[in-house]
PDB file of C-alpha atoms in Angstrom:
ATOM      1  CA  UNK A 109      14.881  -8.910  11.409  1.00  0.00           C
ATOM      2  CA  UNK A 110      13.969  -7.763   8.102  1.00  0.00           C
ATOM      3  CA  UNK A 111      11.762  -4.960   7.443  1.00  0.00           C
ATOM      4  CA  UNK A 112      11.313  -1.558   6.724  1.00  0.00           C
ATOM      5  CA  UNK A 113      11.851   1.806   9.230  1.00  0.00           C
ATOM      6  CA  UNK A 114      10.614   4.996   8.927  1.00  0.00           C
ATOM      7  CA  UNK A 115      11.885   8.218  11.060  1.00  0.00           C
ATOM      8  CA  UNK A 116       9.949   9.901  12.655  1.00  0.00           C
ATOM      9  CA  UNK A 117       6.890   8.429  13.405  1.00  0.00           C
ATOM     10  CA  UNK A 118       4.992  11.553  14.478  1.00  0.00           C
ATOM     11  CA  UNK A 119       5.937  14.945  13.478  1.00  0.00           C
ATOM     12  CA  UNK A 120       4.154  18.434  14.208  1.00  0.00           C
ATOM     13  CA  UNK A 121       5.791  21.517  12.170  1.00  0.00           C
ATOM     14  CA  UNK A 122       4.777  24.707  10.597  1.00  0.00           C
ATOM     15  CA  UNK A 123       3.926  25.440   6.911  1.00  0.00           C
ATOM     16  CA  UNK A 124       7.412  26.324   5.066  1.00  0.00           C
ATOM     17  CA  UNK A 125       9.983  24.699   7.300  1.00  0.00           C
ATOM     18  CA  UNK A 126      11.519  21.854   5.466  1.00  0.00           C
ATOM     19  CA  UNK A 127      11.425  18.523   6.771  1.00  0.00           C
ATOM     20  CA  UNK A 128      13.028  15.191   5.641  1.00  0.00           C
ATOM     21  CA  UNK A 129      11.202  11.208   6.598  1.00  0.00           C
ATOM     22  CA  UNK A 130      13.760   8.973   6.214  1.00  0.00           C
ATOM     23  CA  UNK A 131      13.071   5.706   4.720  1.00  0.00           C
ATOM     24  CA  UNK A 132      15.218   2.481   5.281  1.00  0.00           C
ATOM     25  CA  UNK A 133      15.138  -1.420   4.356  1.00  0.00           C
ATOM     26  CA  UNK A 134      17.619  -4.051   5.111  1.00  0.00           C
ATOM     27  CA  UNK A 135      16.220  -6.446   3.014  1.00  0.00           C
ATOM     28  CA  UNK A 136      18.606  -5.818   0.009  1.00  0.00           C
ATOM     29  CA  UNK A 137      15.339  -4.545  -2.185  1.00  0.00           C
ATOM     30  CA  UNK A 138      15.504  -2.855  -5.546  1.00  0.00           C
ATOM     31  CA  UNK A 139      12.156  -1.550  -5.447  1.00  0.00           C
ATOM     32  CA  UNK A 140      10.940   1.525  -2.819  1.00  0.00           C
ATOM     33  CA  UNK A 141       8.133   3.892  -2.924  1.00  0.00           C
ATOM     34  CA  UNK A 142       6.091   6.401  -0.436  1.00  0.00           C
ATOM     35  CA  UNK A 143       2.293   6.715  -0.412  1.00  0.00           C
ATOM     36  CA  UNK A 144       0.028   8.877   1.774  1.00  0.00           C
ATOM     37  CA  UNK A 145      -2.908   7.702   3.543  1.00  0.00           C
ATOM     38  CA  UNK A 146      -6.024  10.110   4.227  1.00  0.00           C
ATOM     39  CA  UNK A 147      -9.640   9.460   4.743  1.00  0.00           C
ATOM     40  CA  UNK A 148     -12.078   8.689   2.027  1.00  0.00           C
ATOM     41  CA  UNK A 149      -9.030   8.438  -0.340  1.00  0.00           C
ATOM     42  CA  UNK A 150      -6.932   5.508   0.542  1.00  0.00           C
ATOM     43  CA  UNK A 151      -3.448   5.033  -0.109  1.00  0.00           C
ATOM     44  CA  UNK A 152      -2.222   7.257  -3.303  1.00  0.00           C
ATOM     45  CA  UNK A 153       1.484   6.835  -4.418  1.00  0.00           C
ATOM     46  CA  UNK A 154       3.609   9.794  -4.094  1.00  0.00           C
ATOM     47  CA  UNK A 155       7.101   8.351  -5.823  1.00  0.00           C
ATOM     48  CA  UNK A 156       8.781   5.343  -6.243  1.00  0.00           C
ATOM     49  CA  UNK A 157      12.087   4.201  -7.059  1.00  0.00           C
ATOM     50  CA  UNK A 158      13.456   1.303  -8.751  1.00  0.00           C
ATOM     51  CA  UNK A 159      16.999   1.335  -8.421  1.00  0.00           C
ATOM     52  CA  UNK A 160      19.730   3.657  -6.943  1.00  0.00           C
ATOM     53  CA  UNK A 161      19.006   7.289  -8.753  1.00  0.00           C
ATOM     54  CA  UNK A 162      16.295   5.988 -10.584  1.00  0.00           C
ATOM     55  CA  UNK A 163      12.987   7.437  -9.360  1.00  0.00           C
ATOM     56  CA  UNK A 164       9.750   8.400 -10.800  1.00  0.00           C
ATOM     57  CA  UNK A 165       6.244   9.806  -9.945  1.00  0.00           C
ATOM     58  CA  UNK A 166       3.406   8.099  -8.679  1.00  0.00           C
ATOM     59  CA  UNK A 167       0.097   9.699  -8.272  1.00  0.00           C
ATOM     60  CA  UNK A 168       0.353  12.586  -5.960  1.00  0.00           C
ATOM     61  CA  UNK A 169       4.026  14.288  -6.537  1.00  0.00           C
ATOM     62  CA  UNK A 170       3.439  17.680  -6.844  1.00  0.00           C
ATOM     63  CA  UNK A 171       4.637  19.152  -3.275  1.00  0.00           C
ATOM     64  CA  UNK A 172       7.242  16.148  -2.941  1.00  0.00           C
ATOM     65  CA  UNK A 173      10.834  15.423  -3.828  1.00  0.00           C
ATOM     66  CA  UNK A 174      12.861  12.084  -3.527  1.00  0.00           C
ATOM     67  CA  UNK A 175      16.351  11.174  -3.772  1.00  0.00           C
ATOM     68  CA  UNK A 176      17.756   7.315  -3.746  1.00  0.00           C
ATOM     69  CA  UNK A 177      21.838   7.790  -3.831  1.00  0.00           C
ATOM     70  CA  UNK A 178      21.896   3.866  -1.401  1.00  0.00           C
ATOM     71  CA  UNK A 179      20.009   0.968  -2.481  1.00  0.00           C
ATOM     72  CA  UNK A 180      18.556   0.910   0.931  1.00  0.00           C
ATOM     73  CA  UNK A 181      17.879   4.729   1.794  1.00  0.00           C
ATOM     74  CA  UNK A 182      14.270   6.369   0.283  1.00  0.00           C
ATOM     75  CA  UNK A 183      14.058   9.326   2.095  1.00  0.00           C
ATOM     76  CA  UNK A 184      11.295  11.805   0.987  1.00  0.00           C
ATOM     77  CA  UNK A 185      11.464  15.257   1.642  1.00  0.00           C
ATOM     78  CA  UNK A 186       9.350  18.444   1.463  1.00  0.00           C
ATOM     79  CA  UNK A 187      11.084  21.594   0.731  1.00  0.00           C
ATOM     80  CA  UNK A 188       7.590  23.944   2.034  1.00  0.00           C
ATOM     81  CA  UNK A 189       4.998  21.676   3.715  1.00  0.00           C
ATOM     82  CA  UNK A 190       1.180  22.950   3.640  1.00  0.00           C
ATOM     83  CA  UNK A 191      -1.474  22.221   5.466  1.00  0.00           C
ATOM     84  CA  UNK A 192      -2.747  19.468   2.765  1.00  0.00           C
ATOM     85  CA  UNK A 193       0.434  17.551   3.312  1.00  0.00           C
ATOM     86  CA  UNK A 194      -0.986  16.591   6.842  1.00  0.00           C
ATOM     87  CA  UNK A 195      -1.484  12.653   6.213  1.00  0.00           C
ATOM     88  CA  UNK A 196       0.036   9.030   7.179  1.00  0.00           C
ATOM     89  CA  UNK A 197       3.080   8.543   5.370  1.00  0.00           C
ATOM     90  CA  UNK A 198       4.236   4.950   4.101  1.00  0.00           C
ATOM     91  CA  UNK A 199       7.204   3.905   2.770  1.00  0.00           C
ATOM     92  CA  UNK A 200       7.365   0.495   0.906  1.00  0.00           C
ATOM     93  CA  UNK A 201       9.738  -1.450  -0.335  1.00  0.00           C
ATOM     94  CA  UNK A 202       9.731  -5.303  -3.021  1.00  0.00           C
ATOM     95  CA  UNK A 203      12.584  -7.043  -4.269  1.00  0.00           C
ATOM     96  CA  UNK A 204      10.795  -7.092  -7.743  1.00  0.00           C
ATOM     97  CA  UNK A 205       8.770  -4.692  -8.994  1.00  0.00           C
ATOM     98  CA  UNK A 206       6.625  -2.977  -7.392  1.00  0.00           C
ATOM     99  CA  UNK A 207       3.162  -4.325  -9.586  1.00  0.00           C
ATOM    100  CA  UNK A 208       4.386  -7.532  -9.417  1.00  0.00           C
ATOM    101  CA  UNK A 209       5.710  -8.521  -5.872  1.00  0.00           C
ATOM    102  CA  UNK A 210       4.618  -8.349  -2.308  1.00  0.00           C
ATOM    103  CA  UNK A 211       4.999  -5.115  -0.639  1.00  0.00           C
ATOM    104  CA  UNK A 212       6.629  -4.746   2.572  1.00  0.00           C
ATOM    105  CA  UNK A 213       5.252  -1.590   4.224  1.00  0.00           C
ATOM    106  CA  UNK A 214       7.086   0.401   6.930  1.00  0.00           C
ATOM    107  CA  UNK A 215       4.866   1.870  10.584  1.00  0.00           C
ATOM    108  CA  UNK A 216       4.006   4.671   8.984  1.00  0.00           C
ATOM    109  CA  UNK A 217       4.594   8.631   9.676  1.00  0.00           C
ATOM    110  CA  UNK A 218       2.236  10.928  11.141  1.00  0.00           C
ATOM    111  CA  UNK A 219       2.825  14.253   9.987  1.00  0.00           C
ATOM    112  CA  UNK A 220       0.743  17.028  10.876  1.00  0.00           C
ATOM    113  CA  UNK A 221       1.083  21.124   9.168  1.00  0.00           C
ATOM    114  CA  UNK A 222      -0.078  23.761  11.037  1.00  0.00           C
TER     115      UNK A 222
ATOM    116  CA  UNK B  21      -7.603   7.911 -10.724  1.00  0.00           C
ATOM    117  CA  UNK B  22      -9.374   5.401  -8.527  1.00  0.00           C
ATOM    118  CA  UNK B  23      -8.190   1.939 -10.296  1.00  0.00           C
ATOM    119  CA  UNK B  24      -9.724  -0.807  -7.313  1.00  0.00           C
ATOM    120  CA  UNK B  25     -12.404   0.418  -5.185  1.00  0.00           C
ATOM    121  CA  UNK B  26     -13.697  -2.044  -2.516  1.00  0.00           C
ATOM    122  CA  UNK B  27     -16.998  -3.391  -1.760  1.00  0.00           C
ATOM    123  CA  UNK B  28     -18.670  -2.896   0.933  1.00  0.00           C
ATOM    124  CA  UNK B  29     -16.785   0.017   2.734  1.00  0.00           C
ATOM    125  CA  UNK B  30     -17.422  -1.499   5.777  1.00  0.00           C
ATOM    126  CA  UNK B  31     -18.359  -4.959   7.229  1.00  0.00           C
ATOM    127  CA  UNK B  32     -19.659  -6.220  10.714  1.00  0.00           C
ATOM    128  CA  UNK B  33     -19.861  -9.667  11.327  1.00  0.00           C
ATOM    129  CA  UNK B  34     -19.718 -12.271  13.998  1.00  0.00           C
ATOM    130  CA  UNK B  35     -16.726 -14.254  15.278  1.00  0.00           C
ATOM    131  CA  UNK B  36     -17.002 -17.982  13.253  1.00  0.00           C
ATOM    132  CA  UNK B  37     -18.645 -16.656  10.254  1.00  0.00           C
ATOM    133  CA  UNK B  38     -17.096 -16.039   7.003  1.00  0.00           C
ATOM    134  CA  UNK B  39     -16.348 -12.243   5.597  1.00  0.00           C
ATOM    135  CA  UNK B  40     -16.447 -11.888   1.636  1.00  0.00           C
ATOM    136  CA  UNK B  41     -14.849  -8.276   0.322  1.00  0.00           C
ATOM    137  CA  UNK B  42     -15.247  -7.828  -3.517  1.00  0.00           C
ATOM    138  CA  UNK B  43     -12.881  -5.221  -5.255  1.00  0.00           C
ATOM    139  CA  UNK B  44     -13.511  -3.733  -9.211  1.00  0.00           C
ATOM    140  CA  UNK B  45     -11.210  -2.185 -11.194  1.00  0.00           C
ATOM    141  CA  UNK B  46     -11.069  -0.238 -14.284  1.00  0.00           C
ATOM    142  CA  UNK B  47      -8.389  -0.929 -16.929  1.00  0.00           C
ATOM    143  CA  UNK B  48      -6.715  -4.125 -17.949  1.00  0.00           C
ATOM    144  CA  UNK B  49      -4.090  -5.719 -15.203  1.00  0.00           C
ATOM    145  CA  UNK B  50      -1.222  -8.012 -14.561  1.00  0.00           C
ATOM    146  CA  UNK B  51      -1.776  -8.943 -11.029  1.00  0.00           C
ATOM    147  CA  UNK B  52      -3.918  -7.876  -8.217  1.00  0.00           C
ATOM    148  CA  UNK B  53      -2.993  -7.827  -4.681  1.00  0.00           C
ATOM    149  CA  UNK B  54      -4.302  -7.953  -1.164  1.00  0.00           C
ATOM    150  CA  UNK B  55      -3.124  -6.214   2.022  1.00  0.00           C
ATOM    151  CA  UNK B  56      -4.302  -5.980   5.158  1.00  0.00           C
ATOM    152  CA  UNK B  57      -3.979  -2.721   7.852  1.00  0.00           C
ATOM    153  CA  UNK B  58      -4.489  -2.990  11.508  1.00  0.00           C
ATOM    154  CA  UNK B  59      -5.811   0.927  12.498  1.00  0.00           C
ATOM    155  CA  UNK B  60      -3.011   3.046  12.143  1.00  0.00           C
ATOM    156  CA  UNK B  61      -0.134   0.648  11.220  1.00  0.00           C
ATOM    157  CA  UNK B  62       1.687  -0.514   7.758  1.00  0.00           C
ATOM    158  CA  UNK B  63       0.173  -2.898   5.315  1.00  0.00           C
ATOM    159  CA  UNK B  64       0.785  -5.944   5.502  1.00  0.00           C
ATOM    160  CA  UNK B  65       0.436  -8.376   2.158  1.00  0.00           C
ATOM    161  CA  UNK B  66      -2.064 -10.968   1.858  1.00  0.00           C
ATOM    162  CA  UNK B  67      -1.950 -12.939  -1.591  1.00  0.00           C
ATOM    163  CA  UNK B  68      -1.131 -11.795  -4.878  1.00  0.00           C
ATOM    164  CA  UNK B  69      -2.988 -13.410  -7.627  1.00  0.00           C
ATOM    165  CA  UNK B  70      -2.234 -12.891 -11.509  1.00  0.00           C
ATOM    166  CA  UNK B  71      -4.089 -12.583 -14.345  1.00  0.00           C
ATOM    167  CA  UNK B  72      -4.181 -15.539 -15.284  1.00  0.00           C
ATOM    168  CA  UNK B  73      -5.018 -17.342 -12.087  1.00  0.00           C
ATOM    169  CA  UNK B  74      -8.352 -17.419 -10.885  1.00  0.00           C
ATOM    170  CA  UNK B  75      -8.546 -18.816  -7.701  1.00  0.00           C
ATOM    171  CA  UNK B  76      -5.994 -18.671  -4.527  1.00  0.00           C
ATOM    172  CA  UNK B  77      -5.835 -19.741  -1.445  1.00  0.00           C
ATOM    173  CA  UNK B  78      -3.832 -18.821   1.548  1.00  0.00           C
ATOM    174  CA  UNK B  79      -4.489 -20.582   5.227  1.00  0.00           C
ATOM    175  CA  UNK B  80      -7.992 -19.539   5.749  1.00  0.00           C
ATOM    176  CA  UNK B  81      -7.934 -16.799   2.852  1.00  0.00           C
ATOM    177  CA  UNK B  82      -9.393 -17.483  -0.816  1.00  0.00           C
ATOM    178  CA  UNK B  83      -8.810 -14.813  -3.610  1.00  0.00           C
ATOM    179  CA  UNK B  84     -11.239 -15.105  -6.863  1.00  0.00           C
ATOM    180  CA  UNK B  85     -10.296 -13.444  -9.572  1.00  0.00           C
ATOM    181  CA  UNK B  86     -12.311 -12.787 -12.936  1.00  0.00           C
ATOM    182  CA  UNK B  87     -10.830 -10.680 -15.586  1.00  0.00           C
ATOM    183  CA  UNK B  88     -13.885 -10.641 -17.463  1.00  0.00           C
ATOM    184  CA  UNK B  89     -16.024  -8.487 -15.210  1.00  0.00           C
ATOM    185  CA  UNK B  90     -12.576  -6.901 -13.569  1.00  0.00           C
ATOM    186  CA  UNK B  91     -13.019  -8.173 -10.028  1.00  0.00           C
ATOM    187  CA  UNK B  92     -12.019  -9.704  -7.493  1.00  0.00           C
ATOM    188  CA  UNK B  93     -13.152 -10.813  -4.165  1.00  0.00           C
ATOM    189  CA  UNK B  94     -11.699 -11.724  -0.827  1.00  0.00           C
ATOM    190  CA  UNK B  95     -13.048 -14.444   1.729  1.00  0.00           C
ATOM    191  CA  UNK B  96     -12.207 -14.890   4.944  1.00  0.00           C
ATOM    192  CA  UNK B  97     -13.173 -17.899   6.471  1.00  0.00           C
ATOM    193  CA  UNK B  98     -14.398 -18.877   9.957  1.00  0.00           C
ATOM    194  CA  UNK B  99     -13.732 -15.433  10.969  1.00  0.00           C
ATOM    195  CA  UNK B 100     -12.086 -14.525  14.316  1.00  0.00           C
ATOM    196  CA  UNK B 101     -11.895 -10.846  16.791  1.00  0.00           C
ATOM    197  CA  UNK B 102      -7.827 -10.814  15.454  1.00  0.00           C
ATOM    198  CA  UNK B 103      -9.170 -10.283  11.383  1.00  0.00           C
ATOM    199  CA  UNK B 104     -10.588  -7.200  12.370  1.00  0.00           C
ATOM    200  CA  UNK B 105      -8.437  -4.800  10.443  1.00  0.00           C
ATOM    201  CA  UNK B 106      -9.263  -2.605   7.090  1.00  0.00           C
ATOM    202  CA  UNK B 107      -8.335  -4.597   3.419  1.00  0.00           C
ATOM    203  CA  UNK B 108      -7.324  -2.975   0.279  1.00  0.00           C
ATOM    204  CA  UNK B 109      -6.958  -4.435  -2.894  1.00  0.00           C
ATOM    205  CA  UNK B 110      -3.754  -2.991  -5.164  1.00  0.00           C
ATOM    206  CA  UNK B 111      -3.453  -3.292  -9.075  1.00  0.00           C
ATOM    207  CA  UNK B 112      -0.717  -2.291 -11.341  1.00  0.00           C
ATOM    208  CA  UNK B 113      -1.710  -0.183 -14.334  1.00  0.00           C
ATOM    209  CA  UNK B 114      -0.667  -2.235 -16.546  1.00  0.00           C
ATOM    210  CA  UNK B 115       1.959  -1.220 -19.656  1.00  0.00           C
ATOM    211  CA  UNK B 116       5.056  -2.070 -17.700  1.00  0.00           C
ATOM    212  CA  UNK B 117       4.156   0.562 -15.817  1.00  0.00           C
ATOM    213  CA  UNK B 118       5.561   0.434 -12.236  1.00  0.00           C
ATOM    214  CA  UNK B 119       2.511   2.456 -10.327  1.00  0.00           C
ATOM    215  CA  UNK B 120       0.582   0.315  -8.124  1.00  0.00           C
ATOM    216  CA  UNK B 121      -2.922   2.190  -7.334  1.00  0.00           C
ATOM    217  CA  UNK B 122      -4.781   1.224  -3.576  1.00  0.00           C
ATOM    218  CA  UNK B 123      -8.742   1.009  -3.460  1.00  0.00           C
ATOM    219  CA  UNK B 124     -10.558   2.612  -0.204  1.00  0.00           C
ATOM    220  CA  UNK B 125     -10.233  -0.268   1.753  1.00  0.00           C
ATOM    221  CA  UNK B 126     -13.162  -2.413   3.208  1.00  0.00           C
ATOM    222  CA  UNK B 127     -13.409  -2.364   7.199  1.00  0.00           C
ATOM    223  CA  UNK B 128     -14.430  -5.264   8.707  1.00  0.00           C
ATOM    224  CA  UNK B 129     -14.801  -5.793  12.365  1.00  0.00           C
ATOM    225  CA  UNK B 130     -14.915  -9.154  13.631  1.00  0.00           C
ATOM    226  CA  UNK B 131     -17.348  -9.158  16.982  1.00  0.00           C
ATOM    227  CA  UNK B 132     -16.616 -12.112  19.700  1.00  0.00           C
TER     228      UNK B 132
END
């Protein structure tokens, strides 16, 4: 089944201890990207990629860091989470680019900084 | 920068009747796209309709587009419980650029 999956789902930790959401597609696509979700501000992208070690900021970086070393691996980590970083995390991921071709949008990752 | 914001922000109607979401935008674009998001879940892509297009239709969706006034709107026709679900619009930036900005989302709940 194609699609995209996102580990974890939920996560709880403490500002400063470094966490990793892994990203991954089997659908062969060029294109991935993470946004955050939070209320009153839709979806805001964080970074996207658009091929294997190419990446590049979206919107909202600053607090972020990406790596894409496999086509089909977009993990997004953050070295000292804060409390602002608490949001719904998306990865995405298009064959084409990313303005120009459907979106296919993982479950989502709840992550919560105390 | 907020490019598509979504109007209204939320939307109550009755099962059967048709839902219209309108979406404006700022700068110039290439395409403009529609997703839909049960609460809580991923996105989930409607119809993608370029700049040049100005109508689109999809099963019992129709996209409008107008470049002149930089909107677009959504209908949803003979409306049923299962639509209920937020809808964004999405817009590249245009300039080859590869960022794809989100509005706020219209939330319409379909009552049986």
């Amino acid at each position: 089944e194609a699609q995209v999956t996102q580990n974890p789902r939920y996560l709880i930790t403490v500002t400063g201890k470094k966490l990793t959401v892994t990203c991954s597609q089997n659908m062969n696509h060029e294109y991935m990207s993470w946004y955050r979700q939070d209320p009153g501000l839709g979806l805001r992208q964080i970074y996207y990629s658009m091929n294997v070690e190419v990446t590049d900021k979206g919107d909202v970086p600053e607090g972020y860091k990406v790596s894409r070393k496999e086509k089909r691996n977009f993990p997004l980590i953050l070295e000292s989470p804060s409390p602002n970083q608490t949001s719904l995390y998306f990865c995405a991921s298009s064959f084409w680019q990313t303005s120009t071709d459907t979106q296919y949008f993982g479950p989502g990752t709840r992550l919560t900084v105390l | 920068s907020q490019q598509g914001e979504e109007d209204p922000q939320a939307l109550s109607i009755q099962e059967g009747e048709n839902a219209t979401m309108n979406c404006s935008y700022k700068t110039s674009i290439n395409n403009l796209q529609w997703y839909r998001q049960n609460s809580g879940r991923g996105l989930v892509h409607l119809i993608l309709i370029r700049s040049n297009e100005r109508e689109k239709h999809s099963g019992r969706l129709r996209v409008t587009l107008d470049t002149s006034k930089k909107s677009s709107s959504l209908l949803i026709t003979a409306s049923r419980a299962a639509d209920t679900a937020s809808y964004f619009c999405a817009t590249d930036v245009g300039g080859g650029s590869e960022k794809l900005v989100f509005g706020k989302g219209t939330k319409l709940t379909v009552n049986p």
